[in-house]
Amino acid sequence: MLNLLWTIPVFPFLGFLILLFFGERLPRKILALVGAGSVGVSAAVTSLVAYAFITNPPEGHAFHQVLWTWISVGDFHPQIAFYLDALALVMAGVVTGVGFLIHVYSIEYMGTDKDFARFFACMNLFVFAMLVLVLADNLLLLYIGWEGVGLCSYLLIGFWYREPANCTAAQKAFIVTRVGDTVMAIGFFLLVVQLGTLDVQGLMERAQSEWGPASGMATLAALLLLGGAVGKSGQLPLQTWLPDAMAGPTPVSALIHAATMVTAGVYLIARTHVLFELSSTAMMAVAVVGCLTLLLAGFSALVQTDIKRVLAYSTISQIGYMFLALGVGAWSAAMFHFMTHAFFKALLFLAAGGVIHALHDEQNMFKMGGLWKQLPVVFWTFLIGSAALAGIPLIDAGFYSKDAILWAAYSSEHGSFLLWLGAWIGAIMTSIYTFRMVFISFFGEAKNHVHHKPGLTILIPLIILAALSLVAGFIELPHNMGHIQMFSHFMGTAFESAGEHAQTMAEPGGEAMFQILAGVGSLAGVLIAWWFFLKNPASADSLASTPTGSRLHHFWKSGWGFDAFYDKVFVQPFRWISEVNKADIVDGFYSAIAGATQLTHSVLSLTQTGRVRWYAAWVTVGSVMILGALLFK
Amino acid sequence: MTVLPVNGGLVLAAGLFAIGLLGVLVRRNLLYTLMCVEIMMNAAGLAFVVAGAKWGQPDGQVFFIFILTVAAAEVAVGLALVNQIYRRFHTLDNDSTSSMRG
Amino acid sequence: MTFAFYLFSCIAILATAMVVTSRHPVHGLLYLVVSFLAVASVFYVLGAPFIALLEVIVYAGAIMVLFVFMIMMLNLGPNVASEESQFLRPSVWVGPSLLCLVLFVEMIYVVVSGEPSATAAASEIDPKQVGVALIGKYYLAVEFASMLLLAGIVAAYHLGKRSLPDETTEEAIQ
């Protein structure tokens, strides 16, 4: 059964090829069937593989499948090979499962778009690339998937390319992530050159045996990989592309820019966790990046008016949590949060998409209002997603996964009180901005008319995701509340150190206090949001209209001025240089060669006088010189 | 047999060759150019014969015969060309037939 | 014999110099015949009587007759000599003379610095030896030579025609 592994990425790729070549000719029903069906088949195969993997784990809890050797030159034998362990399985399951639901949703959401086939082709290609990324056995294949998802992200952000702003957003996303990718590629080169293999598992073993803990080389390599991860995952300092990426269609935001692609950075760090564990500096960097990002993005999310931008900032913030978890060595907590986040954030995006669709592409929250009566299913699912995002205690998945991270941030050997405090403040912020969004868009007076109600293909994915957002948390409960560790036991097969980590967590009294604090924090956030944005909206406005308030409001809304800063520091100097270099200074060298050639030509053509005697004279000179050279050498 | 002045013969060939070359370089009349080319070829032939005599081999003389053949063909074609040029340009000045200058 | 060699050498050099400096083509041609005859004598002195005869018959005879015919055909006017004097200003001679002198000196240097004659007294090479070598060792070259002559005849015939197909370019050039 495990041998079916290779078919998981193949189905979306076949779907992509069919859509690419016959997309214009086939009727929409068949397009939808191919587009969503290919991912559905892939999801089914994934669950079969998962069943086989869990009931009958392969040796070493990892399955390795070599399809063929790509090229073989000297010592260089990159293979097309897949590697399945618990980590890859969870990723692949989320990519295909959530991906399938989003594809089904898209059938109706994109139903009237004239580029229906192109949309599904890109989506299928994305799922293929993402699966290659998570299942890759070596760095080369991983890099192909990594760049493949980047390409699809670009194509889909700029899906409505007739709008110049969308193209700009797509280019921004592509260029900013490219910065990270370049750093990461350097990291890959370093690993390959120093350790001499492309194979990820081999690399990890050699890193451990050759570099040992606290080596400078390991720190450098880990930091370079971190550079790639922050680019892809929208973390500080490369987070600026993600809010703009919301220019794409909402299912794209849900699939690529919330559930799967942006967590590729988390996956990369988890995949190379052995390397990171060798360097406490790199671990610290990951944790600090995550903590700062979650705070920054939380404050920015608080003041956005566009519902998708709120969700985008919250995505950045939640991935910040994952990074924090990675940075403190809580690998399985990070993956747990990744999974629950994929469910509830996809749910939130899809529900928001339902609202946007119903209101004819209205994305401004302040023009929504009072929707809970008109769109009940969307409202309830959105509420469940919000509760999960805010981490309302006990009932939903988000609470358990976030609590695991908060506790790890404090208790693990890499953790500290400051990290916990940052994460806790971030949790309160999360809760405030989430319920601000809920209250503004679904409560209050109706400001806009619902044009048409979403159909079943939109509602069913919402309901499934809502159910998952509620129950997915129960597979991993803290030991003082049921003590279920299915997930961390399963993930422990991929992370050797997770077992040790579980021991350090066993400190019952303290943990309960932190859980209460976390719960109180998120409930307080809901209350604050209720007070400012539903009960007493005028007080929020007056707070925002004080000089400091308005300045902060503006500052946060523009994402802490990062865009302006990058514009000043990178974009404008670059423009200036390109202005200076309009005549292409480097090219001047080559033009000079051409010019010299031409000059020589014109000088030489002067010797072509057409006179026979002149030629004879030069022949004589030549003979004299050759003879002289022979005689008097 | 007496001692043959072999080096003298080579010097004579060099001298004739240089004078012929001088003529090619200096004279502008195409007829003179052709005559000087004949002198140069004759000098080359002389060098062959002298060398053949020096080593006591007949090859030098054989090559003189080939040079003679080449000279005859060259003169035939060359004079036909001179004829054409004179018909077209009404002059034998080889500087005036320089329409192929670069 | 040595005396004869130097005598004919001097005649050859002088006659050739007169060819290069003469003003009228016919005069030049006559000096050229003298030069060829002198060289033929040199051949005889050097022990190559067959070659001496060929020189006289082919060079001094046939080739020179071709020149004479050509000069007659061209029917150059009386102003040829004055045109030549105009071409041959003294300043024209300086550069080429220097060039040729350098070349000459280099060639002399080559001759003098070469190894001394293997056989100080070289024997005469009779026509029989030449004929054997020509038809034996060099028969392929003889074939090529005959082809070259054939090509020469065809080319001379073609070029010598009164009007070539593209004679119209005459007007374009003038």
PDB file of N, CA, C and O in Angstrom, chain B residues 4-5 8-9 15-16 21-22 27 29 32 38-39 42 46 50 53-55 57 59 61-62 64 66 68-69 71 79 84 87-89, chain C residues 5 16 19-20 22 24-25 36 43 45-46 48 51 55 59 70 84 88 104 115 118-119 122 125 130 137-138 141 159 161-162 173-174:
ATOM      1  N   LEU B   4      82.297  24.455 -59.761  1.00  0.00           N
ATOM      2  CA  LEU B   4      81.177  25.300 -60.160  1.00  0.00           C
ATOM      3  C   LEU B   4      80.905  26.359 -59.094  1.00  0.00           C
ATOM      4  O   LEU B   4      80.898  26.057 -57.889  1.00  0.00           O
ATOM      5  N   PRO B   5      80.674  27.591 -59.520  1.00  0.00           N
ATOM      6  CA  PRO B   5      80.387  28.668 -58.546  1.00  0.00           C
ATOM      7  C   PRO B   5      78.934  28.593 -58.039  1.00  0.00           C
ATOM      8  O   PRO B   5      78.095  29.380 -58.439  1.00  0.00           O
ATOM      9  N   GLY B   8      77.698  31.555 -56.005  1.00  0.00           N
ATOM     10  CA  GLY B   8      77.534  32.663 -56.916  1.00  0.00           C
ATOM     11  C   GLY B   8      76.228  32.566 -57.662  1.00  0.00           C
ATOM     12  O   GLY B   8      75.525  33.571 -57.847  1.00  0.00           O
ATOM     13  N   GLY B   9      75.868  31.354 -58.105  1.00  0.00           N
ATOM     14  CA  GLY B   9      74.597  31.173 -58.810  1.00  0.00           C
ATOM     15  C   GLY B   9      73.421  31.560 -57.938  1.00  0.00           C
ATOM     16  O   GLY B   9      72.487  32.233 -58.398  1.00  0.00           O
ATOM     17  N   GLY B  15      69.681  38.184 -56.637  1.00  0.00           N
ATOM     18  CA  GLY B  15      69.757  39.513 -57.229  1.00  0.00           C
ATOM     19  C   GLY B  15      68.679  39.706 -58.267  1.00  0.00           C
ATOM     20  O   GLY B  15      67.965  40.721 -58.268  1.00  0.00           O
ATOM     21  N   LEU B  16      68.537  38.718 -59.171  1.00  0.00           N
ATOM     22  CA  LEU B  16      67.505  38.844 -60.203  1.00  0.00           C
ATOM     23  C   LEU B  16      66.122  38.942 -59.568  1.00  0.00           C
ATOM     24  O   LEU B  16      65.276  39.739 -59.993  1.00  0.00           O
ATOM     25  N   LEU B  21      61.388  42.037 -58.257  1.00  0.00           N
ATOM     26  CA  LEU B  21      60.427  42.511 -57.246  1.00  0.00           C
ATOM     27  C   LEU B  21      60.368  44.033 -57.240  1.00  0.00           C
ATOM     28  O   LEU B  21      59.274  44.624 -57.180  1.00  0.00           O
ATOM     29  N   LEU B  22      61.539  44.627 -57.346  1.00  0.00           N
ATOM     30  CA  LEU B  22      61.596  46.094 -57.411  1.00  0.00           C
ATOM     31  C   LEU B  22      60.735  46.591 -58.572  1.00  0.00           C
ATOM     32  O   LEU B  22      59.959  47.539 -58.427  1.00  0.00           O
ATOM     33  N   ARG B  27      56.940  49.738 -61.093  1.00  0.00           N
ATOM     34  CA  ARG B  27      56.339  50.027 -62.401  1.00  0.00           C
ATOM     35  C   ARG B  27      54.826  49.994 -62.327  1.00  0.00           C
ATOM     36  O   ARG B  27      54.230  49.125 -61.689  1.00  0.00           O
ATOM     37  N   ASN B  29      52.979  50.282 -65.286  1.00  0.00           N
ATOM     38  CA  ASN B  29      52.480  49.711 -66.522  1.00  0.00           C
ATOM     39  C   ASN B  29      52.308  48.210 -66.343  1.00  0.00           C
ATOM     40  O   ASN B  29      53.198  47.510 -65.890  1.00  0.00           O
ATOM     41  N   TYR B  32      54.886  45.915 -67.882  1.00  0.00           N
ATOM     42  CA  TYR B  32      56.135  45.826 -67.117  1.00  0.00           C
ATOM     43  C   TYR B  32      55.940  44.935 -65.895  1.00  0.00           C
ATOM     44  O   TYR B  32      56.817  44.167 -65.535  1.00  0.00           O
ATOM     45  N   GLU B  38      57.882  37.710 -64.726  1.00  0.00           N
ATOM     46  CA  GLU B  38      58.658  36.703 -65.465  1.00  0.00           C
ATOM     47  C   GLU B  38      60.087  36.639 -64.930  1.00  0.00           C
ATOM     48  O   GLU B  38      60.652  35.556 -64.757  1.00  0.00           O
ATOM     49  N   ILE B  39      60.668  37.812 -64.671  1.00  0.00           N
ATOM     50  CA  ILE B  39      62.047  37.843 -64.158  1.00  0.00           C
ATOM     51  C   ILE B  39      62.124  37.104 -62.831  1.00  0.00           C
ATOM     52  O   ILE B  39      63.023  36.292 -62.588  1.00  0.00           O
ATOM     53  N   ASN B  42      61.859  33.423 -63.327  1.00  0.00           N
ATOM     54  CA  ASN B  42      63.110  32.937 -63.910  1.00  0.00           C
ATOM     55  C   ASN B  42      64.173  32.819 -62.829  1.00  0.00           C
ATOM     56  O   ASN B  42      64.908  31.826 -62.783  1.00  0.00           O
ATOM     57  N   LEU B  46      66.168  29.605 -61.667  1.00  0.00           N
ATOM     58  CA  LEU B  46      67.631  29.578 -61.603  1.00  0.00           C
ATOM     59  C   LEU B  46      68.090  28.997 -60.277  1.00  0.00           C
ATOM     60  O   LEU B  46      68.983  28.139 -60.221  1.00  0.00           O
ATOM     61  N   VAL B  50      70.423  25.756 -59.771  1.00  0.00           N
ATOM     62  CA  VAL B  50      71.687  25.854 -59.046  1.00  0.00           C
ATOM     63  C   VAL B  50      71.717  24.860 -57.897  1.00  0.00           C
ATOM     64  O   VAL B  50      72.698  24.141 -57.670  1.00  0.00           O
ATOM     65  N   ALA B  53      72.228  21.450 -59.164  1.00  0.00           N
ATOM     66  CA  ALA B  53      73.625  21.231 -59.538  1.00  0.00           C
ATOM     67  C   ALA B  53      74.477  21.019 -58.298  1.00  0.00           C
ATOM     68  O   ALA B  53      75.385  20.185 -58.272  1.00  0.00           O
ATOM     69  N   LYS B  54      74.130  21.753 -57.249  1.00  0.00           N
ATOM     70  CA  LYS B  54      74.909  21.657 -56.021  1.00  0.00           C
ATOM     71  C   LYS B  54      74.850  20.244 -55.451  1.00  0.00           C
ATOM     72  O   LYS B  54      75.834  19.689 -54.993  1.00  0.00           O
ATOM     73  N   TRP B  55      73.679  19.642 -55.487  1.00  0.00           N
ATOM     74  CA  TRP B  55      73.522  18.299 -54.915  1.00  0.00           C
ATOM     75  C   TRP B  55      73.661  17.206 -55.970  1.00  0.00           C
ATOM     76  O   TRP B  55      73.488  16.033 -55.644  1.00  0.00           O
ATOM     77  N   GLN B  57      71.662  16.439 -58.404  1.00  0.00           N
ATOM     78  CA  GLN B  57      70.388  15.762 -58.642  1.00  0.00           C
ATOM     79  C   GLN B  57      69.667  16.382 -59.827  1.00  0.00           C
ATOM     80  O   GLN B  57      69.770  17.593 -60.058  1.00  0.00           O
ATOM     81  N   ASP B  59      66.444  16.770 -60.004  1.00  0.00           N
ATOM     82  CA  ASP B  59      65.164  17.331 -59.570  1.00  0.00           C
ATOM     83  C   ASP B  59      65.088  18.825 -59.778  1.00  0.00           C
ATOM     84  O   ASP B  59      64.021  19.366 -60.113  1.00  0.00           O
ATOM     85  N   GLN B  61      66.326  20.585 -62.132  1.00  0.00           N
ATOM     86  CA  GLN B  61      66.004  20.891 -63.531  1.00  0.00           C
ATOM     87  C   GLN B  61      64.564  20.530 -63.839  1.00  0.00           C
ATOM     88  O   GLN B  61      63.871  21.237 -64.583  1.00  0.00           O
ATOM     89  N   VAL B  62      64.094  19.425 -63.209  1.00  0.00           N
ATOM     90  CA  VAL B  62      62.688  19.054 -63.395  1.00  0.00           C
ATOM     91  C   VAL B  62      61.788  20.183 -62.929  1.00  0.00           C
ATOM     92  O   VAL B  62      60.827  20.573 -63.605  1.00  0.00           O
ATOM     93  N   PHE B  64      62.561  23.273 -62.754  1.00  0.00           N
ATOM     94  CA  PHE B  64      62.649  24.403 -63.683  1.00  0.00           C
ATOM     95  C   PHE B  64      61.650  24.213 -64.816  1.00  0.00           C
ATOM     96  O   PHE B  64      60.997  25.169 -65.246  1.00  0.00           O
ATOM     97  N   PHE B  66      58.823  22.657 -64.644  1.00  0.00           N
ATOM     98  CA  PHE B  66      57.485  22.997 -64.141  1.00  0.00           C
ATOM     99  C   PHE B  66      57.288  24.498 -64.060  1.00  0.00           C
ATOM    100  O   PHE B  66      56.226  25.030 -64.410  1.00  0.00           O
ATOM    101  N   LEU B  68      58.680  26.666 -65.826  1.00  0.00           N
ATOM    102  CA  LEU B  68      58.528  27.114 -67.212  1.00  0.00           C
ATOM    103  C   LEU B  68      57.072  26.965 -67.648  1.00  0.00           C
ATOM    104  O   LEU B  68      56.481  27.884 -68.255  1.00  0.00           O
ATOM    105  N   THR B  69      56.489  25.819 -67.294  1.00  0.00           N
ATOM    106  CA  THR B  69      55.098  25.569 -67.646  1.00  0.00           C
ATOM    107  C   THR B  69      54.182  26.611 -66.995  1.00  0.00           C
ATOM    108  O   THR B  69      53.323  27.214 -67.651  1.00  0.00           O
ATOM    109  N   ALA B  71      54.975  29.518 -65.915  1.00  0.00           N
ATOM    110  CA  ALA B  71      55.232  30.842 -66.494  1.00  0.00           C
ATOM    111  C   ALA B  71      54.491  30.994 -67.810  1.00  0.00           C
ATOM    112  O   ALA B  71      53.888  32.040 -68.082  1.00  0.00           O
ATOM    113  N   LEU B  79      48.450  38.069 -70.174  1.00  0.00           N
ATOM    114  CA  LEU B  79      48.363  38.971 -71.321  1.00  0.00           C
ATOM    115  C   LEU B  79      46.933  39.115 -71.796  1.00  0.00           C
ATOM    116  O   LEU B  79      46.518  40.209 -72.217  1.00  0.00           O
ATOM    117  N   GLN B  84      42.128  42.691 -71.969  1.00  0.00           N
ATOM    118  CA  GLN B  84      40.786  43.091 -71.522  1.00  0.00           C
ATOM    119  C   GLN B  84      40.814  44.424 -70.791  1.00  0.00           C
ATOM    120  O   GLN B  84      39.979  45.298 -71.034  1.00  0.00           O
ATOM    121  N   ARG B  87      41.187  47.294 -73.006  1.00  0.00           N
ATOM    122  CA  ARG B  87      39.975  47.555 -73.762  1.00  0.00           C
ATOM    123  C   ARG B  87      38.957  48.301 -72.909  1.00  0.00           C
ATOM    124  O   ARG B  87      38.189  49.118 -73.390  1.00  0.00           O
ATOM    125  N   ARG B  88      38.906  47.978 -71.616  1.00  0.00           N
ATOM    126  CA  ARG B  88      37.875  48.584 -70.771  1.00  0.00           C
ATOM    127  C   ARG B  88      38.288  49.929 -70.200  1.00  0.00           C
ATOM    128  O   ARG B  88      37.473  50.823 -70.064  1.00  0.00           O
ATOM    129  N   PHE B  89      39.549  50.043 -69.786  1.00  0.00           N
ATOM    130  CA  PHE B  89      39.958  51.267 -69.091  1.00  0.00           C
ATOM    131  C   PHE B  89      40.759  52.208 -69.983  1.00  0.00           C
ATOM    132  O   PHE B  89      41.047  53.317 -69.589  1.00  0.00           O
TER     133      PHE B  89
ATOM    134  N   PHE C   5      81.017  32.418 -66.084  1.00  0.00           N
ATOM    135  CA  PHE C   5      79.878  32.545 -65.163  1.00  0.00           C
ATOM    136  C   PHE C   5      79.702  33.980 -64.695  1.00  0.00           C
ATOM    137  O   PHE C   5      78.602  34.543 -64.762  1.00  0.00           O
ATOM    138  N   THR C  16      68.677  42.994 -66.754  1.00  0.00           N
ATOM    139  CA  THR C  16      67.446  43.012 -65.964  1.00  0.00           C
ATOM    140  C   THR C  16      67.203  44.400 -65.400  1.00  0.00           C
ATOM    141  O   THR C  16      66.063  44.893 -65.389  1.00  0.00           O
ATOM    142  N   VAL C  19      65.718  46.430 -67.935  1.00  0.00           N
ATOM    143  CA  VAL C  19      64.296  46.147 -68.129  1.00  0.00           C
ATOM    144  C   VAL C  19      63.468  46.998 -67.163  1.00  0.00           C
ATOM    145  O   VAL C  19      62.508  47.662 -67.555  1.00  0.00           O
ATOM    146  N   VAL C  20      63.885  46.971 -65.891  1.00  0.00           N
ATOM    147  CA  VAL C  20      63.082  47.635 -64.875  1.00  0.00           C
ATOM    148  C   VAL C  20      63.070  49.137 -65.088  1.00  0.00           C
ATOM    149  O   VAL C  20      62.082  49.817 -64.801  1.00  0.00           O
ATOM    150  N   SER C  22      63.637  50.784 -68.065  1.00  0.00           N
ATOM    151  CA  SER C  22      63.413  51.274 -69.432  1.00  0.00           C
ATOM    152  C   SER C  22      62.065  51.978 -69.534  1.00  0.00           C
ATOM    153  O   SER C  22      61.157  51.732 -68.760  1.00  0.00           O
ATOM    154  N   HIS C  24      60.244  52.351 -72.586  1.00  0.00           N
ATOM    155  CA  HIS C  24      59.322  51.866 -73.605  1.00  0.00           C
ATOM    156  C   HIS C  24      59.234  50.344 -73.534  1.00  0.00           C
ATOM    157  O   HIS C  24      60.251  49.675 -73.410  1.00  0.00           O
ATOM    158  N   PRO C  25      58.042  49.788 -73.575  1.00  0.00           N
ATOM    159  CA  PRO C  25      57.865  48.355 -73.404  1.00  0.00           C
ATOM    160  C   PRO C  25      58.706  47.539 -74.367  1.00  0.00           C
ATOM    161  O   PRO C  25      59.260  46.499 -73.987  1.00  0.00           O
ATOM    162  N   PHE C  36      67.444  36.906 -70.461  1.00  0.00           N
ATOM    163  CA  PHE C  36      67.155  35.469 -70.505  1.00  0.00           C
ATOM    164  C   PHE C  36      68.287  34.702 -71.180  1.00  0.00           C
ATOM    165  O   PHE C  36      68.656  33.603 -70.735  1.00  0.00           O
ATOM    166  N   PHE C  43      73.135  28.831 -67.137  1.00  0.00           N
ATOM    167  CA  PHE C  43      72.720  27.436 -67.003  1.00  0.00           C
ATOM    168  C   PHE C  43      73.726  26.500 -67.644  1.00  0.00           C
ATOM    169  O   PHE C  43      74.082  25.456 -67.078  1.00  0.00           O
ATOM    170  N   VAL C  45      76.825  27.027 -68.160  1.00  0.00           N
ATOM    171  CA  VAL C  45      78.045  27.010 -67.353  1.00  0.00           C
ATOM    172  C   VAL C  45      77.860  26.118 -66.136  1.00  0.00           C
ATOM    173  O   VAL C  45      78.765  25.391 -65.723  1.00  0.00           O
ATOM    174  N   LEU C  46      76.639  26.158 -65.563  1.00  0.00           N
ATOM    175  CA  LEU C  46      76.381  25.377 -64.357  1.00  0.00           C
ATOM    176  C   LEU C  46      76.173  23.894 -64.661  1.00  0.00           C
ATOM    177  O   LEU C  46      75.840  23.122 -63.761  1.00  0.00           O
ATOM    178  N   ALA C  48      73.935  22.570 -67.028  1.00  0.00           N
ATOM    179  CA  ALA C  48      72.566  22.166 -67.329  1.00  0.00           C
ATOM    180  C   ALA C  48      72.247  22.577 -68.756  1.00  0.00           C
ATOM    181  O   ALA C  48      71.461  23.495 -68.988  1.00  0.00           O
ATOM    182  N   ILE C  51      68.500  22.592 -69.901  1.00  0.00           N
ATOM    183  CA  ILE C  51      67.732  23.714 -69.349  1.00  0.00           C
ATOM    184  C   ILE C  51      68.099  25.003 -70.074  1.00  0.00           C
ATOM    185  O   ILE C  51      67.239  25.845 -70.353  1.00  0.00           O
ATOM    186  N   GLU C  55      65.454  27.374 -71.848  1.00  0.00           N
ATOM    187  CA  GLU C  55      65.368  28.804 -71.511  1.00  0.00           C
ATOM    188  C   GLU C  55      65.340  29.632 -72.788  1.00  0.00           C
ATOM    189  O   GLU C  55      64.511  30.539 -72.923  1.00  0.00           O
ATOM    190  N   TYR C  59      61.495  30.654 -72.937  1.00  0.00           N
ATOM    191  CA  TYR C  59      61.451  32.017 -72.379  1.00  0.00           C
ATOM    192  C   TYR C  59      61.758  33.057 -73.444  1.00  0.00           C
ATOM    193  O   TYR C  59      60.913  33.881 -73.785  1.00  0.00           O
ATOM    194  N   MET C  70      51.403  40.950 -78.052  1.00  0.00           N
ATOM    195  CA  MET C  70      50.468  41.722 -77.248  1.00  0.00           C
ATOM    196  C   MET C  70      50.708  43.212 -77.415  1.00  0.00           C
ATOM    197  O   MET C  70      49.759  43.990 -77.550  1.00  0.00           O
ATOM    198  N   GLU C  84      55.364  57.019 -68.958  1.00  0.00           N
ATOM    199  CA  GLU C  84      56.222  56.232 -68.079  1.00  0.00           C
ATOM    200  C   GLU C  84      57.154  57.135 -67.286  1.00  0.00           C
ATOM    201  O   GLU C  84      57.324  56.946 -66.073  1.00  0.00           O
ATOM    202  N   LEU C  88      57.612  57.382 -63.282  1.00  0.00           N
ATOM    203  CA  LEU C  88      58.838  56.957 -62.608  1.00  0.00           C
ATOM    204  C   LEU C  88      59.622  58.136 -62.074  1.00  0.00           C
ATOM    205  O   LEU C  88      60.758  58.359 -62.462  1.00  0.00           O
ATOM    206  N   PHE C 104      66.989  41.321 -50.306  1.00  0.00           N
ATOM    207  CA  PHE C 104      68.173  40.786 -50.977  1.00  0.00           C
ATOM    208  C   PHE C 104      69.253  40.430 -49.954  1.00  0.00           C
ATOM    209  O   PHE C 104      69.816  39.333 -49.994  1.00  0.00           O
ATOM    210  N   GLU C 115      75.051  25.564 -45.417  1.00  0.00           N
ATOM    211  CA  GLU C 115      76.213  24.680 -45.330  1.00  0.00           C
ATOM    212  C   GLU C 115      76.938  24.612 -46.692  1.00  0.00           C
ATOM    213  O   GLU C 115      76.308  24.767 -47.752  1.00  0.00           O
ATOM    214  N   ALA C 118      77.987  20.048 -50.853  1.00  0.00           N
ATOM    215  CA  ALA C 118      78.367  18.670 -50.537  1.00  0.00           C
ATOM    216  C   ALA C 118      79.403  18.157 -51.531  1.00  0.00           C
ATOM    217  O   ALA C 118      80.389  17.536 -51.140  1.00  0.00           O
ATOM    218  N   THR C 119      79.147  18.430 -52.788  1.00  0.00           N
ATOM    219  CA  THR C 119      80.147  18.058 -53.801  1.00  0.00           C
ATOM    220  C   THR C 119      80.717  19.337 -54.370  1.00  0.00           C
ATOM    221  O   THR C 119      80.035  20.067 -55.088  1.00  0.00           O
ATOM    222  N   ALA C 122      80.527  19.705 -58.762  1.00  0.00           N
ATOM    223  CA  ALA C 122      79.323  19.004 -59.178  1.00  0.00           C
ATOM    224  C   ALA C 122      79.460  18.593 -60.629  1.00  0.00           C
ATOM    225  O   ALA C 122      79.969  19.335 -61.455  1.00  0.00           O
ATOM    226  N   ILE C 125      74.677  17.411 -65.307  1.00  0.00           N
ATOM    227  CA  ILE C 125      73.505  16.536 -65.301  1.00  0.00           C
ATOM    228  C   ILE C 125      72.942  16.531 -66.713  1.00  0.00           C
ATOM    229  O   ILE C 125      72.479  17.562 -67.214  1.00  0.00           O
ATOM    230  N   VAL C 130      67.407  13.987 -66.516  1.00  0.00           N
ATOM    231  CA  VAL C 130      66.238  14.850 -66.294  1.00  0.00           C
ATOM    232  C   VAL C 130      64.989  14.170 -66.821  1.00  0.00           C
ATOM    233  O   VAL C 130      63.942  14.119 -66.158  1.00  0.00           O
ATOM    234  N   LYS C 137      59.646   9.760 -61.643  1.00  0.00           N
ATOM    235  CA  LYS C 137      59.223  10.182 -60.319  1.00  0.00           C
ATOM    236  C   LYS C 137      58.112  11.226 -60.382  1.00  0.00           C
ATOM    237  O   LYS C 137      57.231  11.271 -59.522  1.00  0.00           O
ATOM    238  N   TYR C 138      58.128  12.082 -61.383  1.00  0.00           N
ATOM    239  CA  TYR C 138      57.224  13.237 -61.385  1.00  0.00           C
ATOM    240  C   TYR C 138      56.105  13.140 -62.414  1.00  0.00           C
ATOM    241  O   TYR C 138      55.584  14.138 -62.850  1.00  0.00           O
ATOM    242  N   ALA C 141      53.024  15.050 -61.583  1.00  0.00           N
ATOM    243  CA  ALA C 141      53.193  16.502 -61.704  1.00  0.00           C
ATOM    244  C   ALA C 141      53.144  16.912 -63.171  1.00  0.00           C
ATOM    245  O   ALA C 141      52.619  17.981 -63.504  1.00  0.00           O
ATOM    246  N   LEU C 159      39.294  35.057 -72.195  1.00  0.00           N
ATOM    247  CA  LEU C 159      39.560  36.466 -71.887  1.00  0.00           C
ATOM    248  C   LEU C 159      39.921  37.254 -73.123  1.00  0.00           C
ATOM    249  O   LEU C 159      39.719  38.469 -73.169  1.00  0.00           O
ATOM    250  N   LYS C 161      38.616  37.106 -76.015  1.00  0.00           N
ATOM    251  CA  LYS C 161      37.514  37.407 -76.944  1.00  0.00           C
ATOM    252  C   LYS C 161      37.268  38.899 -76.982  1.00  0.00           C
ATOM    253  O   LYS C 161      37.453  39.620 -75.989  1.00  0.00           O
ATOM    254  N   ARG C 162      36.794  39.342 -78.099  1.00  0.00           N
ATOM    255  CA  ARG C 162      36.660  40.791 -78.268  1.00  0.00           C
ATOM    256  C   ARG C 162      35.685  41.384 -77.268  1.00  0.00           C
ATOM    257  O   ARG C 162      35.909  42.437 -76.685  1.00  0.00           O
ATOM    258  N   ILE C 173      31.876  51.851 -65.064  1.00  0.00           N
ATOM    259  CA  ILE C 173      33.127  52.142 -64.379  1.00  0.00           C
ATOM    260  C   ILE C 173      33.628  53.541 -64.748  1.00  0.00           C
ATOM    261  O   ILE C 173      34.135  54.277 -63.922  1.00  0.00           O
ATOM    262  N   GLN C 174      33.433  53.902 -65.985  1.00  0.00           N
ATOM    263  CA  GLN C 174      34.037  55.178 -66.387  1.00  0.00           C
ATOM    264  C   GLN C 174      33.262  56.398 -65.993  1.00  0.00           C
ATOM    265  O   GLN C 174      32.224  56.590 -65.869  1.00  0.00           O
TER     266      GLN C 174
END
